């Protein structure tokens, strides 16, 4: 019987998001594919350094140790060709990551393969692939450079999300951008009983919530936090929307415009998703962070 990905939480990640391949990528850019390939073969037995999303992936995969049947699948989807993936495979084995499925597209955009692998979340350092994935309706984020990289395995994964244009749609954010703070607050109060639309990360959060429901609340291996620039005066619509969706977030912070990075650091996030560079510039210095692009509509 064929292996079914339908009921799994499926994360697709590029090799450069999982491992630090910046030196190798510079060789590719400056000297071409042949030099890149020779370099990888020369250092075949030297494990690649851990990349910005390594800790997130490592801790997610650790959840599977609690179950006979895996709940979470991590798949490498890379623009490399299969031959250049040899060192990546050796590095996966070195770090004992339970990754059994890979796709090597030799330069072909990877977004066209996301549906085939039933992907819930796509992570890459290559922004055009991420933008295309979001336009395909898949939660996706561009992983930003992050140091120092810590990767001690934990028995809990902590994921932090921005609200508007990430979990929720961007209609309220557009009111703020076009008309200012007072108009935004008034708009949200008037629409407090009207649910927000679903954003690009709704399905991903919903799937996480379904995994959390398999555990008593106090012992779930995944903990989530909403960290929003909204003030508490607009909380009712946000919390009512989550309740209506049957989705839980464990912690919620309404920052009222205060910078997010200290709260996210205190939460101990393995990864944080936001759509605004102003927040990500600070969070990425302390926490692995992903930029969520805005979806283009025809």
Tab-separated table of N, CA and C in Angstrom, residues 11-21 47-63 65 72 74 76 87-99 121 123-125 143-154 156-158 269-273 287-290:
chain	number	residue	atom	x	y	z
A	11	UNK	N	5.920	19.397	6.268
A	11	UNK	CA	6.767	20.586	6.133
A	11	UNK	C	7.751	20.323	5.005
A	12	UNK	N	7.743	21.171	3.994
A	12	UNK	CA	8.759	21.111	2.940
A	12	UNK	C	9.755	22.243	3.191
A	13	UNK	N	11.032	21.923	3.074
A	13	UNK	CA	12.058	22.907	3.399
A	13	UNK	C	13.184	22.805	2.385
A	14	UNK	N	13.733	23.937	2.006
A	14	UNK	CA	14.883	23.934	1.102
A	14	UNK	C	16.134	23.562	1.882
A	15	UNK	N	17.114	23.031	1.174
A	15	UNK	CA	18.360	22.620	1.837
A	15	UNK	C	19.064	23.807	2.483
A	16	UNK	N	18.949	24.998	1.891
A	16	UNK	CA	19.626	26.177	2.448
A	16	UNK	C	18.934	26.726	3.682
A	17	UNK	N	17.676	26.364	3.903
A	17	UNK	CA	17.007	26.759	5.145
A	17	UNK	C	17.343	25.809	6.277
A	18	UNK	N	17.572	24.536	5.931
A	18	UNK	CA	17.895	23.534	6.944
A	18	UNK	C	19.373	23.580	7.325
A	19	UNK	N	20.235	23.775	6.332
A	19	UNK	CA	21.686	23.812	6.568
A	19	UNK	C	22.261	25.150	6.096
A	20	UNK	N	23.408	25.486	6.650
A	20	UNK	CA	24.098	26.703	6.236
A	20	UNK	C	24.896	26.410	4.971
A	21	UNK	N	24.378	26.850	3.841
A	21	UNK	CA	25.019	26.610	2.548
A	21	UNK	C	25.439	27.914	1.876
A	47	UNK	N	30.095	17.264	7.554
A	47	UNK	CA	28.687	17.667	7.730
A	47	UNK	C	28.513	19.170	7.590
A	48	UNK	N	27.442	19.557	6.937
A	48	UNK	CA	27.111	20.967	6.799
A	48	UNK	C	26.723	21.557	8.152
A	49	UNK	N	27.007	22.829	8.339
A	49	UNK	CA	26.583	23.503	9.566
A	49	UNK	C	25.061	23.652	9.580
A	50	UNK	N	24.528	23.781	10.759
A	50	UNK	CA	23.081	23.905	10.922
A	50	UNK	C	22.607	25.265	10.419
A	51	UNK	N	21.464	25.249	9.745
A	51	UNK	CA	20.891	26.474	9.211
A	51	UNK	C	19.852	27.084	10.137
A	52	UNK	N	19.252	28.184	9.685
A	52	UNK	CA	18.354	28.958	10.530
A	52	UNK	C	17.130	28.173	10.999
A	53	UNK	N	16.625	27.265	10.175
A	53	UNK	CA	15.411	26.517	10.531
A	53	UNK	C	15.716	25.144	11.120
A	54	UNK	N	16.981	24.837	11.387
A	54	UNK	CA	17.353	23.499	11.849
A	54	UNK	C	16.656	23.139	13.166
A	55	UNK	N	16.712	24.035	14.136
A	55	UNK	CA	16.135	23.728	15.450
A	55	UNK	C	14.641	23.455	15.354
A	56	UNK	N	13.948	24.246	14.563
A	56	UNK	CA	12.511	24.058	14.375
A	56	UNK	C	12.223	22.669	13.820
A	57	UNK	N	12.962	22.273	12.788
A	57	UNK	CA	12.758	20.964	12.170
A	57	UNK	C	13.136	19.843	13.137
A	58	UNK	N	14.253	19.971	13.799
A	58	UNK	CA	14.713	18.948	14.736
A	58	UNK	C	13.676	18.690	15.828
A	59	UNK	N	13.132	19.750	16.392
A	59	UNK	CA	12.179	19.589	17.483
A	59	UNK	C	10.826	19.095	16.993
A	60	UNK	N	10.430	19.492	15.790
A	60	UNK	CA	9.200	18.946	15.212
A	60	UNK	C	9.308	17.436	15.024
A	61	UNK	N	10.419	16.999	14.454
A	61	UNK	CA	10.592	15.572	14.197
A	61	UNK	C	10.642	14.764	15.489
A	62	UNK	N	11.091	15.381	16.581
A	62	UNK	CA	11.157	14.675	17.862
A	62	UNK	C	9.764	14.281	18.356
A	63	UNK	N	8.727	15.002	17.922
A	63	UNK	CA	7.354	14.676	18.336
A	63	UNK	C	6.977	13.277	17.878
A	65	UNK	N	8.517	10.645	17.992
A	65	UNK	CA	8.979	9.583	18.891
A	65	UNK	C	7.883	9.153	19.864
A	72	UNK	N	4.242	13.808	11.729
A	72	UNK	CA	4.900	14.931	11.049
A	72	UNK	C	5.904	14.405	10.038
A	74	UNK	N	8.846	15.764	7.293
A	74	UNK	CA	9.668	16.846	6.760
A	74	UNK	C	10.287	16.357	5.454
A	76	UNK	N	12.698	17.477	2.062
A	76	UNK	CA	13.600	18.433	1.413
A	76	UNK	C	13.102	18.666	-0.010
A	87	UNK	N	25.906	15.410	-0.346
A	87	UNK	CA	26.421	15.921	0.928
A	87	UNK	C	25.281	16.271	1.877
A	88	UNK	N	24.183	16.753	1.318
A	88	UNK	CA	23.015	17.074	2.145
A	88	UNK	C	22.483	15.799	2.796
A	89	UNK	N	22.438	14.711	2.009
A	89	UNK	CA	22.009	13.432	2.565
A	89	UNK	C	22.917	12.956	3.682
A	90	UNK	N	24.229	13.102	3.494
A	90	UNK	CA	25.181	12.702	4.533
A	90	UNK	C	24.974	13.550	5.809
A	91	UNK	N	24.669	14.831	5.607
A	91	UNK	CA	24.464	15.716	6.762
A	91	UNK	C	23.188	15.348	7.509
A	92	UNK	N	22.132	14.979	6.777
A	92	UNK	CA	20.896	14.526	7.412
A	92	UNK	C	21.172	13.302	8.275
A	93	UNK	N	21.964	12.372	7.751
A	93	UNK	CA	22.316	11.173	8.512
A	93	UNK	C	23.173	11.518	9.729
A	94	UNK	N	24.105	12.449	9.553
A	94	UNK	CA	24.994	12.842	10.649
A	94	UNK	C	24.199	13.378	11.832
A	95	UNK	N	23.194	14.200	11.554
A	95	UNK	CA	22.416	14.813	12.624
A	95	UNK	C	21.233	13.942	13.066
A	96	UNK	N	21.115	12.749	12.465
A	96	UNK	CA	20.068	11.790	12.828
A	96	UNK	C	18.665	12.395	12.679
A	97	UNK	N	18.464	13.122	11.582
A	97	UNK	CA	17.152	13.661	11.268
A	97	UNK	C	16.356	12.618	10.483
A	98	UNK	N	15.165	12.338	10.931
A	98	UNK	CA	14.334	11.326	10.280
A	98	UNK	C	13.619	11.951	9.078
A	99	UNK	N	14.405	12.191	8.023
A	99	UNK	CA	13.885	12.743	6.768
A	99	UNK	C	14.097	11.689	5.690
A	121	UNK	N	3.333	23.524	4.981
A	121	UNK	CA	4.211	24.673	5.209
A	121	UNK	C	5.467	24.498	4.381
A	123	UNK	N	9.258	26.268	3.638
A	123	UNK	CA	10.271	27.196	4.135
A	123	UNK	C	11.468	27.192	3.196
A	124	UNK	N	11.938	28.384	2.831
A	124	UNK	CA	13.075	28.514	1.924
A	124	UNK	C	13.760	29.841	2.181
A	125	UNK	N	15.012	29.946	1.766
A	125	UNK	CA	15.695	31.242	1.809
A	125	UNK	C	15.525	31.989	0.485
A	143	UNK	N	12.990	32.186	5.082
A	143	UNK	CA	13.777	32.085	6.309
A	143	UNK	C	14.912	33.098	6.264
A	144	UNK	N	15.009	33.907	7.307
A	144	UNK	CA	16.003	34.973	7.357
A	144	UNK	C	17.285	34.483	8.028
A	145	UNK	N	18.422	35.087	7.685
A	145	UNK	CA	19.671	34.715	8.363
A	145	UNK	C	19.536	34.898	9.861
A	146	UNK	N	20.056	33.932	10.624
A	146	UNK	CA	19.921	33.970	12.077
A	146	UNK	C	21.167	33.392	12.729
A	147	UNK	N	21.752	34.157	13.623
A	147	UNK	CA	22.850	33.671	14.465
A	147	UNK	C	22.686	34.276	15.851
A	148	UNK	N	23.142	33.606	16.910
A	148	UNK	CA	23.738	32.268	16.875
A	148	UNK	C	22.670	31.193	16.719
A	149	UNK	N	23.043	30.069	16.121
A	149	UNK	CA	22.107	28.962	15.942
A	149	UNK	C	22.288	27.976	17.091
A	150	UNK	N	21.233	27.813	17.867
A	150	UNK	CA	21.236	26.814	18.931
A	150	UNK	C	20.302	25.695	18.514
A	151	UNK	N	20.668	24.483	18.845
A	151	UNK	CA	19.876	23.371	18.325
A	151	UNK	C	19.774	22.205	19.299
A	152	UNK	N	19.793	22.501	20.571
A	152	UNK	CA	19.603	21.434	21.543
A	152	UNK	C	18.175	20.915	21.431
A	153	UNK	N	18.051	19.613	21.242
A	153	UNK	CA	16.718	19.046	21.029
A	153	UNK	C	15.856	19.242	22.268
A	154	UNK	N	14.598	19.618	22.049
A	154	UNK	CA	13.651	19.856	23.125
A	154	UNK	C	12.456	18.938	22.943
A	156	UNK	N	9.523	20.013	23.294
A	156	UNK	CA	8.417	20.900	22.937
A	156	UNK	C	8.840	21.830	21.803
A	157	UNK	N	7.938	22.037	20.858
A	157	UNK	CA	8.146	22.991	19.775
A	157	UNK	C	7.321	24.233	20.073
A	158	UNK	N	7.942	25.389	19.983
A	158	UNK	CA	7.236	26.651	20.246
A	158	UNK	C	7.214	27.481	18.968
A	269	UNK	N	10.545	30.985	21.287
A	269	UNK	CA	10.062	30.457	20.002
A	269	UNK	C	11.174	29.759	19.230
A	270	UNK	N	10.830	28.596	18.671
A	270	UNK	CA	11.723	27.933	17.724
A	270	UNK	C	11.666	28.618	16.366
A	271	UNK	N	10.541	29.307	16.104
A	271	UNK	CA	10.400	30.061	14.867
A	271	UNK	C	9.275	31.076	15.038
A	272	UNK	N	9.387	32.205	14.345
A	272	UNK	CA	8.381	33.263	14.392
A	272	UNK	C	8.054	33.684	12.970
A	273	UNK	N	6.759	33.839	12.693
A	273	UNK	CA	6.296	34.220	11.362
A	273	UNK	C	5.624	35.590	11.405
A	287	UNK	N	15.805	35.064	17.322
A	287	UNK	CA	14.893	33.938	17.092
A	287	UNK	C	14.852	33.611	15.605
A	288	UNK	N	14.921	32.340	15.218
A	288	UNK	CA	14.706	32.006	13.805
A	288	UNK	C	13.373	32.588	13.330
A	289	UNK	N	13.405	33.308	12.222
A	289	UNK	CA	12.228	34.052	11.785
A	289	UNK	C	11.977	33.871	10.299
A	290	UNK	N	10.698	33.907	9.920
A	290	UNK	CA	10.310	33.757	8.525
A	290	UNK	C	9.396	34.879	8.090
